[in-house]
Short mmCIF file of C-alpha atoms and ligand atoms in Angstrom, two decimals:
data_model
loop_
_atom_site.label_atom_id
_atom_site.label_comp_id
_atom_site.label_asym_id
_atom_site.label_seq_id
_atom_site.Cartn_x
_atom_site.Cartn_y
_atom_site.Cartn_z
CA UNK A 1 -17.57 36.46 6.09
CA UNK A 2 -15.97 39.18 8.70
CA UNK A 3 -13.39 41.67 8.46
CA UNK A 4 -11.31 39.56 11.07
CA UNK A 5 -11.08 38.81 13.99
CA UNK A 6 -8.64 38.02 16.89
CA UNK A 7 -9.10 35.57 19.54
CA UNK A 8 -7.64 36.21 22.73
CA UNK A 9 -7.52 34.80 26.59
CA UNK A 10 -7.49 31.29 24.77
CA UNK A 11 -6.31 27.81 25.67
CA UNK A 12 -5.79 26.20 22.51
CA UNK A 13 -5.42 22.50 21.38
CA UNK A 14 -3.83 22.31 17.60
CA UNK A 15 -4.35 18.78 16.77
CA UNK A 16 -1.11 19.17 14.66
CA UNK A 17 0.39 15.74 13.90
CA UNK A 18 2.63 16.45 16.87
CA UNK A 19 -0.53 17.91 18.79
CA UNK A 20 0.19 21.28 21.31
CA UNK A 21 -1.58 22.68 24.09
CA UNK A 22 -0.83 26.35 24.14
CA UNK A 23 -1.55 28.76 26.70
CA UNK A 24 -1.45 32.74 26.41
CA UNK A 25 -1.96 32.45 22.50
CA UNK A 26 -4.31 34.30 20.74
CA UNK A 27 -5.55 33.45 16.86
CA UNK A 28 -5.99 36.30 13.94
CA UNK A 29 -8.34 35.31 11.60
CA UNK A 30 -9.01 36.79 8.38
CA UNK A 31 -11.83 35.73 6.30
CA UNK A 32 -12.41 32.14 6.16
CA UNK A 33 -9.22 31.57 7.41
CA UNK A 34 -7.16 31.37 10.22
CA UNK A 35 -3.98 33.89 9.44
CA UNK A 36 -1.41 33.33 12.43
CA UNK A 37 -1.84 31.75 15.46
CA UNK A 38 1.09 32.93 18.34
CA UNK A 39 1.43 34.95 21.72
CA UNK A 40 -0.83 37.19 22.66
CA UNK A 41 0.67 40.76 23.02
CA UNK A 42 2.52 39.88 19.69
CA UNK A 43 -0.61 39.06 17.36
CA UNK A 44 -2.08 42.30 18.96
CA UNK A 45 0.65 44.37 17.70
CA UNK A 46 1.09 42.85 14.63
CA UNK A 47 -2.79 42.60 13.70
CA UNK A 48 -4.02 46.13 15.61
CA UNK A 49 -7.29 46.52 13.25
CA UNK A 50 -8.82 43.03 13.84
CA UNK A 51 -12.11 43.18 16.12
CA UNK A 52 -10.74 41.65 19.61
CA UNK A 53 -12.78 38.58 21.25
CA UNK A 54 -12.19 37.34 24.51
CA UNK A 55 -12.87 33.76 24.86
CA UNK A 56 -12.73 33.90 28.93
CA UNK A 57 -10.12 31.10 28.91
CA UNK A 58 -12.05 28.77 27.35
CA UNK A 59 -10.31 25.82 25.45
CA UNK A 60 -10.56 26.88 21.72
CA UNK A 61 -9.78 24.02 19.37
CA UNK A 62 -10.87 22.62 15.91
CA UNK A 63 -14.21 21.56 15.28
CA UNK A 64 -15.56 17.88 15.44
CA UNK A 65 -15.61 15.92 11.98
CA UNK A 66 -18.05 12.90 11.09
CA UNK A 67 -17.45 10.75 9.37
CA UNK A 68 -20.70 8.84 8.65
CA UNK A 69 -23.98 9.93 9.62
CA UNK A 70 -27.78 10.09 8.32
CA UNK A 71 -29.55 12.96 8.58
CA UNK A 72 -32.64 11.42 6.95
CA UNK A 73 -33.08 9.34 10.25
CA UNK A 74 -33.93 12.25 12.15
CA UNK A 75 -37.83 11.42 12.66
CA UNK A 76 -37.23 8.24 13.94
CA UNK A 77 -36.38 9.71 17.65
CA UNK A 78 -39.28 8.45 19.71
CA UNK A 79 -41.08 6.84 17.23
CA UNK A 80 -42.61 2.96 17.53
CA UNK A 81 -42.32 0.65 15.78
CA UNK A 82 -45.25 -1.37 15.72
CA UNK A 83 -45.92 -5.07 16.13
CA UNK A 84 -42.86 -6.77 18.28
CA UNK A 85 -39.83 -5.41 18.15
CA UNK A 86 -37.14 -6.44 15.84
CA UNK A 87 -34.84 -9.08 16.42
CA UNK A 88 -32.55 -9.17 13.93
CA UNK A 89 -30.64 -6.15 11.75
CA UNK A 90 -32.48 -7.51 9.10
CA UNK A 91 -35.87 -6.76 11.10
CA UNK A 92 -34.24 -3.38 12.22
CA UNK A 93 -33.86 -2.28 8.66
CA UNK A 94 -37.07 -3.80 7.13
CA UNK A 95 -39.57 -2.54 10.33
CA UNK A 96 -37.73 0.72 10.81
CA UNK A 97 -35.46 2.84 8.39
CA UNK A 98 -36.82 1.38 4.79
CA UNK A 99 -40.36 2.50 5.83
CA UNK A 100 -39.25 5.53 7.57
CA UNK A 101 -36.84 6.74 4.40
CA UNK A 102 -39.88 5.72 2.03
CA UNK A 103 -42.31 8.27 4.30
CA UNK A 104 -39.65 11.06 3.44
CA UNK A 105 -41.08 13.97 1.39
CA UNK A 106 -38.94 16.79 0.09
CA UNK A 107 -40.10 18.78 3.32
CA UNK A 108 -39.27 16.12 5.97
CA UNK A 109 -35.77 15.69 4.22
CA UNK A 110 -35.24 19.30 4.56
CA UNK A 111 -36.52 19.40 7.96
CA UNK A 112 -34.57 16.05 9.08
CA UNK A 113 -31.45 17.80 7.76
CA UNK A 114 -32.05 21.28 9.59
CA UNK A 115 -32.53 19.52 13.27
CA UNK A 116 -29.30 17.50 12.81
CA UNK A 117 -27.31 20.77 11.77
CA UNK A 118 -28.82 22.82 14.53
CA UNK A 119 -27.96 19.18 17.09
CA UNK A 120 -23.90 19.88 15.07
CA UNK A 121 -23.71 23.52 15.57
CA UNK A 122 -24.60 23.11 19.72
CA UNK A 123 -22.59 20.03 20.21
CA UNK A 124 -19.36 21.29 17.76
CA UNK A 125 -19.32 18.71 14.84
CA UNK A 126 -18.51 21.05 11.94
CA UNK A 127 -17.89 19.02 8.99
CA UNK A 128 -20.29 15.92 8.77
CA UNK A 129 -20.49 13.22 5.69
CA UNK A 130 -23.83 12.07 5.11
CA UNK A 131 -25.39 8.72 3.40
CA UNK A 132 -29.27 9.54 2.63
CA UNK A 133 -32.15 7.71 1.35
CA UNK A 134 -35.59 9.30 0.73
CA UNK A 135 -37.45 7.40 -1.96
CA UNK A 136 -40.62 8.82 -2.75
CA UNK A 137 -38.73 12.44 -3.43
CA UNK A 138 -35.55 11.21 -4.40
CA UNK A 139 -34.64 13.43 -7.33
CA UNK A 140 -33.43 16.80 -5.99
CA UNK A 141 -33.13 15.39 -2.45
CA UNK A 142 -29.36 16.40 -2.60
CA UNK A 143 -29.81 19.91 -3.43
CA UNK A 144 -32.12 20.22 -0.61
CA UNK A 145 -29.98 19.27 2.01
CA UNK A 146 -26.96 21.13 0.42
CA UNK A 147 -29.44 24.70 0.78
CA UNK A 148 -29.87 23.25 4.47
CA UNK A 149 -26.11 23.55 4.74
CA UNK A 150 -25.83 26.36 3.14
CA UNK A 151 -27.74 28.16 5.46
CA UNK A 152 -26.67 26.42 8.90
CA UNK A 153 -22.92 27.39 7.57
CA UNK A 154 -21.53 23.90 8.09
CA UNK A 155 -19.71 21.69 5.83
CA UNK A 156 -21.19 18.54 4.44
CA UNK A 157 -20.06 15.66 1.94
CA UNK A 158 -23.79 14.39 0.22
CA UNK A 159 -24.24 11.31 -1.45
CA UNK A 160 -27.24 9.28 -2.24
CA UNK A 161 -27.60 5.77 -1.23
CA UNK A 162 -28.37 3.26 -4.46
CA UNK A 163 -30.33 0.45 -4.08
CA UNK A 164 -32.02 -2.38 -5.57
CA UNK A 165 -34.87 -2.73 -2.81
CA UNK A 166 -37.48 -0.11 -4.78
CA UNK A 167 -36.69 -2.17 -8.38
CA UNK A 168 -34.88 -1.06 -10.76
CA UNK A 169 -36.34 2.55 -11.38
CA UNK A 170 -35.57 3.35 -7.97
CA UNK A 171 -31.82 2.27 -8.72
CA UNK A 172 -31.67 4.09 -11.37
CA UNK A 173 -33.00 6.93 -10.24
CA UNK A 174 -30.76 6.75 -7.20
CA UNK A 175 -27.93 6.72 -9.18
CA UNK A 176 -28.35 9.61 -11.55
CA UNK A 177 -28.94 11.68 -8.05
CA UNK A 178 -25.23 10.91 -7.08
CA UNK A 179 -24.50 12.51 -10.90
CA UNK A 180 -26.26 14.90 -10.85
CA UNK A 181 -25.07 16.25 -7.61
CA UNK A 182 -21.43 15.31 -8.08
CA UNK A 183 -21.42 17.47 -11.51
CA UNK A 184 -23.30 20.41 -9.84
CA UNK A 185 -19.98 19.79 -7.27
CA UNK A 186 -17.81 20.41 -9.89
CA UNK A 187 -19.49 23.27 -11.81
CA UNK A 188 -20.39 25.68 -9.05
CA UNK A 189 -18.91 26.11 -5.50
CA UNK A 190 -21.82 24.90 -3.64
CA UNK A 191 -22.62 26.71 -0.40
CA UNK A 192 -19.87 28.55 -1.14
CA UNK A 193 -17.47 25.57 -1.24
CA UNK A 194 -18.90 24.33 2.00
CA UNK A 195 -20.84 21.29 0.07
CA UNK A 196 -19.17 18.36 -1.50
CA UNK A 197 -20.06 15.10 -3.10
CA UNK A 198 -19.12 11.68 -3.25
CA UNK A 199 -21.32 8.43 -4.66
CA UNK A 200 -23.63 6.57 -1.76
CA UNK A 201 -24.62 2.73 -2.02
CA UNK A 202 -26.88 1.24 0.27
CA UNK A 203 -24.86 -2.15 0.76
CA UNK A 204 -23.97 -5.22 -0.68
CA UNK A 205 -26.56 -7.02 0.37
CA UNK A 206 -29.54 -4.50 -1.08
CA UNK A 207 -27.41 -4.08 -4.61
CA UNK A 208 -27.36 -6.42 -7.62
CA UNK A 209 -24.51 -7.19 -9.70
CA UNK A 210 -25.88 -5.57 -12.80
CA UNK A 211 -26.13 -2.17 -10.65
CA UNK A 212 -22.70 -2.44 -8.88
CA UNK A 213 -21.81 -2.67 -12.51
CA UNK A 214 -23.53 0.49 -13.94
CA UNK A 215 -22.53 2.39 -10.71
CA UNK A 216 -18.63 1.91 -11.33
CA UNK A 217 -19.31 2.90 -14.89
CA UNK A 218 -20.95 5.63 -14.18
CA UNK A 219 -19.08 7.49 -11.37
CA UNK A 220 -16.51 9.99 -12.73
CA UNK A 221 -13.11 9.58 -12.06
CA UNK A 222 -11.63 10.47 -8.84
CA UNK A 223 -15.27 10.00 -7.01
CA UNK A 224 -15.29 6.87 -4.58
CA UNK A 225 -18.32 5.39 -3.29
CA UNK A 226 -19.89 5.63 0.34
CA UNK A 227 -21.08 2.34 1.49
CA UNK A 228 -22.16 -0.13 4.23
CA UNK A 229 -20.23 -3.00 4.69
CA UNK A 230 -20.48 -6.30 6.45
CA UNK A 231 -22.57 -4.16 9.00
CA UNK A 232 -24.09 -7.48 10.62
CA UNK A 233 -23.52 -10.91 9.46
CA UNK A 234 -26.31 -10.87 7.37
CA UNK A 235 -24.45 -9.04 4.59
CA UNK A 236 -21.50 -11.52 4.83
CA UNK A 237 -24.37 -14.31 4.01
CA UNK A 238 -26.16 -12.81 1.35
CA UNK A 239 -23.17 -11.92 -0.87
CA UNK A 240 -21.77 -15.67 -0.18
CA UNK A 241 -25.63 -16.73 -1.33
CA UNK A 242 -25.47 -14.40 -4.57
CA UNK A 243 -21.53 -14.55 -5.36
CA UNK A 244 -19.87 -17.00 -3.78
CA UNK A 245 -17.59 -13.85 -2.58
CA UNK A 246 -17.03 -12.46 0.70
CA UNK A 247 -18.67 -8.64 0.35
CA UNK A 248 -15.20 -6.61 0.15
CA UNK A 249 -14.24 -8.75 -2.06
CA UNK A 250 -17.09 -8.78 -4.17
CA UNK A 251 -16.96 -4.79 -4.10
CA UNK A 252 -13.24 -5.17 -5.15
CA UNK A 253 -14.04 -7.43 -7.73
CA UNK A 254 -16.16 -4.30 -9.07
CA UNK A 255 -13.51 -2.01 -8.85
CA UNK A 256 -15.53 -0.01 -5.42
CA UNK A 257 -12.73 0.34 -3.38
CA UNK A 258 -9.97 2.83 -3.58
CA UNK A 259 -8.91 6.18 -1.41
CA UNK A 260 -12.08 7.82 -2.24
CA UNK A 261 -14.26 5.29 -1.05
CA UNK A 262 -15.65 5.16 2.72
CA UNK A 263 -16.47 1.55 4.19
CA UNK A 264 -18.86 1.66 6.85
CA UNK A 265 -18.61 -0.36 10.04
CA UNK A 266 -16.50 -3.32 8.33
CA UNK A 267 -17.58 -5.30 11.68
CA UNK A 268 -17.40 -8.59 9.79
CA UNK A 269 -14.43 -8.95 7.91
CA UNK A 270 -11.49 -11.30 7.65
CA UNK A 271 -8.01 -10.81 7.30
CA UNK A 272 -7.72 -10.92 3.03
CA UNK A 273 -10.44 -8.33 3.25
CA UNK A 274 -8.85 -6.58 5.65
CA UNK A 275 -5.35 -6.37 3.69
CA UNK A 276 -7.71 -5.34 0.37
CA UNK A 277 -8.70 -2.79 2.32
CA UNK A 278 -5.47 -1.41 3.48
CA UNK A 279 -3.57 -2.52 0.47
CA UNK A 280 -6.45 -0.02 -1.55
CA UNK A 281 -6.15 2.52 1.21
CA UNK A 282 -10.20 2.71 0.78
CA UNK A 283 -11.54 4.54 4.69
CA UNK A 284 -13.52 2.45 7.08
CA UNK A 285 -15.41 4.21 9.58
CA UNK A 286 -16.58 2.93 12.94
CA UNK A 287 -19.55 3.41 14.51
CA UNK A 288 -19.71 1.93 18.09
CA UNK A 289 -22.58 3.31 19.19
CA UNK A 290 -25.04 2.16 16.27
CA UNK A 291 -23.42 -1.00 16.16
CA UNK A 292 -24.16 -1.86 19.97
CA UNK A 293 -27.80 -0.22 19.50
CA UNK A 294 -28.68 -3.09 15.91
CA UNK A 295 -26.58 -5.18 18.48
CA UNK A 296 -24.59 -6.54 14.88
CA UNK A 297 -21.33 -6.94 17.00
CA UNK A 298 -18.25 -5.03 17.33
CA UNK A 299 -15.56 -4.92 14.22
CA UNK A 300 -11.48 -5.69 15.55
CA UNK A 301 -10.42 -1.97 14.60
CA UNK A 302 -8.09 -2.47 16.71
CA UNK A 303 -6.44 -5.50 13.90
CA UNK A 304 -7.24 -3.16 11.16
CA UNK A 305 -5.50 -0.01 12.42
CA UNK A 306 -2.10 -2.34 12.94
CA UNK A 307 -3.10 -3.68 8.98
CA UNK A 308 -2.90 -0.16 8.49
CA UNK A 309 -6.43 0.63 7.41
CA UNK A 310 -6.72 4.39 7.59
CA UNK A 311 -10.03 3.89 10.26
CA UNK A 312 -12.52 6.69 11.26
CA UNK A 313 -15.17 7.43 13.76
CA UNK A 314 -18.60 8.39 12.28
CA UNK A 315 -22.12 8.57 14.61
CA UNK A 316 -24.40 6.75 12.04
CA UNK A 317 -27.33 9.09 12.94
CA UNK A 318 -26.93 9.31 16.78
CA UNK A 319 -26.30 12.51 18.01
CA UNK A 320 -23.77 14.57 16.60
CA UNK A 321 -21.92 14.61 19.84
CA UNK A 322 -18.82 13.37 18.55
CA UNK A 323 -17.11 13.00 22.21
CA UNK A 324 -19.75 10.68 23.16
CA UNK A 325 -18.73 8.15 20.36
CA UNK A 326 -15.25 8.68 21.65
CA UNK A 327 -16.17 7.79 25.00
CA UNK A 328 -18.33 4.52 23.32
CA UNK A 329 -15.11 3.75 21.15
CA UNK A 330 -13.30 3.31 24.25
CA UNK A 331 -15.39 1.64 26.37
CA UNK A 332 -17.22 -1.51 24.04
CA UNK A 333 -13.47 -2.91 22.95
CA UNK A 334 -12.61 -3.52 26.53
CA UNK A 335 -15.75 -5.05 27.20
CA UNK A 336 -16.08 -6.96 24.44
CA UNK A 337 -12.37 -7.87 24.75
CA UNK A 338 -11.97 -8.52 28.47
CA UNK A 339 -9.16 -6.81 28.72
CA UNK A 340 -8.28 -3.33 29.94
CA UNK A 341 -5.82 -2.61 27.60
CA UNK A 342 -7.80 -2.48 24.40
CA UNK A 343 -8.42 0.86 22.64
CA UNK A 344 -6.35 3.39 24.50
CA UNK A 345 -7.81 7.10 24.14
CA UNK A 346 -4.63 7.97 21.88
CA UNK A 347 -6.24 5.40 19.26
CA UNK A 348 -9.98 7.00 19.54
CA UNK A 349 -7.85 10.24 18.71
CA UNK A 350 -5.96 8.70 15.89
CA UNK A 351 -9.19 7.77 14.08
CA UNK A 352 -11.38 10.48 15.42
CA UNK A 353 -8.96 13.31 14.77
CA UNK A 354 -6.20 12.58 12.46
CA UNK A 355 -8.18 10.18 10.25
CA UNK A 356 -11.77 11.87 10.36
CA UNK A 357 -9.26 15.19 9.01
CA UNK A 358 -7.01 13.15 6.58
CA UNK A 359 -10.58 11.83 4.78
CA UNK A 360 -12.45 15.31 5.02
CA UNK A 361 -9.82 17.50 3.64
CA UNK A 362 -9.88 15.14 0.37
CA UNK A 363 -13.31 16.07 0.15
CA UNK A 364 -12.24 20.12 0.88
CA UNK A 365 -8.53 19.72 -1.21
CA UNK A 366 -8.67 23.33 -1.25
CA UNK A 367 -9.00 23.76 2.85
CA UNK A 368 -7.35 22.30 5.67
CA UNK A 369 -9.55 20.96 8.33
CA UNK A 370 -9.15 19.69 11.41
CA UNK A 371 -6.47 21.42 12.72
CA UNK A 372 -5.72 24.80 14.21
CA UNK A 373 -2.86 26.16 12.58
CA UNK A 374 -2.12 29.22 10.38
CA UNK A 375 -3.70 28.83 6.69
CA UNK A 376 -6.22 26.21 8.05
CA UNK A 377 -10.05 27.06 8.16
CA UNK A 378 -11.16 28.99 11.18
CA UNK A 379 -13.78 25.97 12.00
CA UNK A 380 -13.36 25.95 15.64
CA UNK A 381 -14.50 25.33 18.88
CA UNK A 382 -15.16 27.18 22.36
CA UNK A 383 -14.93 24.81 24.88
CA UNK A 384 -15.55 25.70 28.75
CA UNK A 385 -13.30 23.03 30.41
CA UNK A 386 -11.38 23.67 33.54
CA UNK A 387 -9.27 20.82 34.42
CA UNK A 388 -8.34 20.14 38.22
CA UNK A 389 -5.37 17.75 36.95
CA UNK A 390 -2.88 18.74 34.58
CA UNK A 391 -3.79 18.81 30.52
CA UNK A 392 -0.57 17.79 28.60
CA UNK A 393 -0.86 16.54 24.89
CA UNK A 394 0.13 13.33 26.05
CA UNK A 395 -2.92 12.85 27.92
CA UNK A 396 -5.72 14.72 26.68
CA UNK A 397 -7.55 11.75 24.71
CA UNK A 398 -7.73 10.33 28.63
CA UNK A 399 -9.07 14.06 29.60
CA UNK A 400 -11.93 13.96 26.71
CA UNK A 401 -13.00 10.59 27.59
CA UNK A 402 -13.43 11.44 30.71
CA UNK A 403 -13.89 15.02 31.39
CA UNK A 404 -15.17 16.71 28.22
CA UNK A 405 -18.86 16.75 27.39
CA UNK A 406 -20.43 18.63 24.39
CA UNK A 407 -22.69 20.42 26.86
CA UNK A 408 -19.39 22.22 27.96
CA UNK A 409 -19.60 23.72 24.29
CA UNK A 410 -20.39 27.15 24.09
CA UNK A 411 -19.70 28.62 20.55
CA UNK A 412 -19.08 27.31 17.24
CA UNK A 413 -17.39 28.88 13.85
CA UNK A 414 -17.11 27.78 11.36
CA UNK A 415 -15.16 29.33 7.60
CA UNK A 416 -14.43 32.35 10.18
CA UNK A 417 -18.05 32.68 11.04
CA UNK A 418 -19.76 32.24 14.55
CA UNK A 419 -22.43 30.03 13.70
CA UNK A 420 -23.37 29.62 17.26
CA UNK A 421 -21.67 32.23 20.39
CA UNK A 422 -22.27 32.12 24.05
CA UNK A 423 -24.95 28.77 23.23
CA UNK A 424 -26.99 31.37 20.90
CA UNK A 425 -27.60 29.61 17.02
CA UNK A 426 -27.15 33.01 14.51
CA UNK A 427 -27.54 30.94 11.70
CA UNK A 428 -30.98 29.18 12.43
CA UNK A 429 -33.80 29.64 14.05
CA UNK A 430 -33.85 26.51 16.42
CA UNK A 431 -37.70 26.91 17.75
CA UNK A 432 -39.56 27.47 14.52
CA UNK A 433 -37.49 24.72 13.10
CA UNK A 434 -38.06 22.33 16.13
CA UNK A 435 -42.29 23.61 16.17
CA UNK A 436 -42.29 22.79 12.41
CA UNK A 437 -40.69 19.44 12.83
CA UNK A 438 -43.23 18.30 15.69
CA UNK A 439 -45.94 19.54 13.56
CA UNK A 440 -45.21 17.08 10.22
CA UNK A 441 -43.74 14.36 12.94
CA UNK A 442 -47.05 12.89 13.64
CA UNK A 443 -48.07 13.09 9.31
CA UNK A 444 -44.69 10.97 8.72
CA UNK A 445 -45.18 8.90 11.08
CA UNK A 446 -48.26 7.72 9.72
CA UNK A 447 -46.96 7.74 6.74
CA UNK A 448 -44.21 5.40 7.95
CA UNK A 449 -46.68 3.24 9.71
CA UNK A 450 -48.36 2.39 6.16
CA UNK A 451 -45.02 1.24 4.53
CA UNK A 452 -44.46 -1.16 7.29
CA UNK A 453 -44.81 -4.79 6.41
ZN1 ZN B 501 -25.01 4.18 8.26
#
């Protein structure tokens, strides 16, 4: 943590509910913390010890938050799948990630955690939720990632996905993880308050009544529950098959949903499940880029942000770029739609910034992220855009759908600390951790090709 620190020769974006673009403002910031953010020549007189640092009229504005991503899929870039390729999410699932998570030892989850921070840090995603699944070194897998955290200097909500698929045992084992880490949550400040929990499930159609049971029992009050849902058809199917109930119902029916509990993808749901989900105020996050890549279809967020379900925008594993989901957000509804109209950028900003914050600082109750304000974290940006037309609140979603690009990032800080300045990582050592990585790739790999079916 530094002394402080002013920021000056700024452009800054708030992302206050009533967002601002302010120009000749510089920010103080004091610890973890940003103290006062106002004119220039004023903050210098009132704050004449701070260290001065000239951002060279860059845009400085809060970090990106994710809201759903898996950091265990990290070894799957560039890797084959053997036999012919899948053709259903079923097959995507089954032929890819179950063998790939069951290939996971406690060095590749490390490891798969460490390149996604490093790909956060470069391309300004500061506070990321993750869903992970490592079977074969399951116990302890949370702590792990958390000391990968810890030392990237991010922020991170952990869970551990439960499922039935490795018997039993495996469920069991999955589920005193979540415990386990959610208590350590609430006895120590982990990664100095930078690391939070929640409870993961796989999905409905991988979990068995008797576990959904022992799940809600067992979670501790106030923790909601991280899971898939009605990702492709498929899951609509097999809870029909098993229940006779459409899955958010059937989750409902087990007492799953709530505001603590994140629904991802929700691309196949009808309009009661849609109501339970507003009615419960439980999250749904979108992913449009995963769900054209399992090609599952597209979910009508659109429908369910007029319901008035709170919706966010998570990356599901792809990069942590989060201005390319943005730009994916806004393009798939208007081709899926026909129609021009659908998803305006203000929408992609209402889940990606005022959602993705509203959900994270429940996590963080003690921080406010997401916005760049005085009291709120210093997590922010350094962004070297020069627009050529004029940048107004009114029309900036338009001017990061179109003219931002996380390569036009060139320092990230996060709780007051520069985590990466002028496109140099201080908090990790990107080519030992990238040589290390290639190194085990090709052992997991193989690994991954034995649990194949
Ligand atoms: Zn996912």
């Amino acid at each position: 943590m530094n002394s402080g620190l002013l920021i000056t020769h700024a452009r800054l974006i708030t992302w206050e509910e009533s967002n601002r673009i302010l120009d000749g403002c510089a920010i103080a910031i004091m610890g973890d913390r940003i103290e006062a953010v106002g004119p220039q020549a004023e903050l210098a007189e009132r704050y004449p010890s701070l260290e001065k640092y000239d951002a060279g009229n860059q845009i400085v504005m809060p970090g990106n938050l994710c809201a759903h991503t898996h950091f265990y899929g990290a070894f799957g870039r560039g890797m084959a799948i053997p036999g012919p390729a899948p053709a259903t999410f079923l097959q995507i699932l089954q032929k890819l990630w179950w063998p790939l998570d069951l290939a996971l030892d406690e060095e590749a989850v490390f490891l798969s955690a460490q390149v996604c921070l490093i790909d956060a840090i470069r391309h300004g995603t500061t506070t990321l939720i993750d869903h992970h699944a490592s079977p074969n070194a399951l116990s302890g897998s949370l702590d792990t990632i958390a000391a990968a955290v810890d030392t990237a200097g991010l922020r991170a909500v952990l869970c551990y996905e439960v499922t039935d698929r490795n018997g039993n045992a495996g469920a069991m084992q999955g589920i005193q993880e979540n415990l386990r880490f959610i208590e350590r949550t609430k006895r120590e400040r982990v990664a100095g308050g930078r690391v939070a929990a929640t409870f993961g499930l796989h999905a409905s159609l991988t979990l068995s009544e008797k576990t959904l049971q022992v799940c809600k029992e067992a979670a501790p009050d106030g923790i909601g529950f991280h899971v898939h849902v009605a990702e492709s058809l498929a899951d609509q199917t097999a809870s029909l098959i098993k229940t006779g109930e459409r899955v958010v119902v059937r989750l409902h029916r087990h007492g799953l949903l709530g505001p603590d509990s994140i629904f991802v993808h929700a691309v196949h749901v009808d309009d009661h499940e849609i109501a339970l989900l507003a009615n419960s105020n439980t999250w749904v996050t979108h992913q449009p880029r995963s769900n054209m890549n399992n090609a599952v279809g597209i979910g009508d967020v659109e429908a369910m942000l007029r319901a008035g379900v709170h919706v966010c925008l998570g990356n599901d594993g792809f990069s942590n770029a989060m201005w390319e989901e943005w730009k994916s957000a806004y393009l798939v509804h208007k081709a899926w739609q026909h129609d021009p109209r659908r998803m305006p950028a203000t929408e992609v900003a209402r889940m990606a910034i005022y959602h993705n914050a509203a959900l994270v600082n429940r996590f963080f109750p003690d921080t406010s992220l997401g916005v760049l304000k005085a009291g709120a974290s210093a997590d922010l940006i350094f962004v070297d855009y020069h627009p050529y037309t004029p940048m107004v609140p009114e029309n900036l979603p338009w001017h990061i759908v179109f003219g931002f690009h996380e390569s036009l990032i060139t320092s990230t800080m996060v709780a007051g600390k520069f985590l990466m300045k002028n496109h140099q990582l201080l908090t990790m050592d990107e080519d030992a951790i990238t040589a290390r990585a290639r190194q085990v790739a090709p052992q997991i790999w193989e690994r991954y090709r034995s649990f194949v079916p």
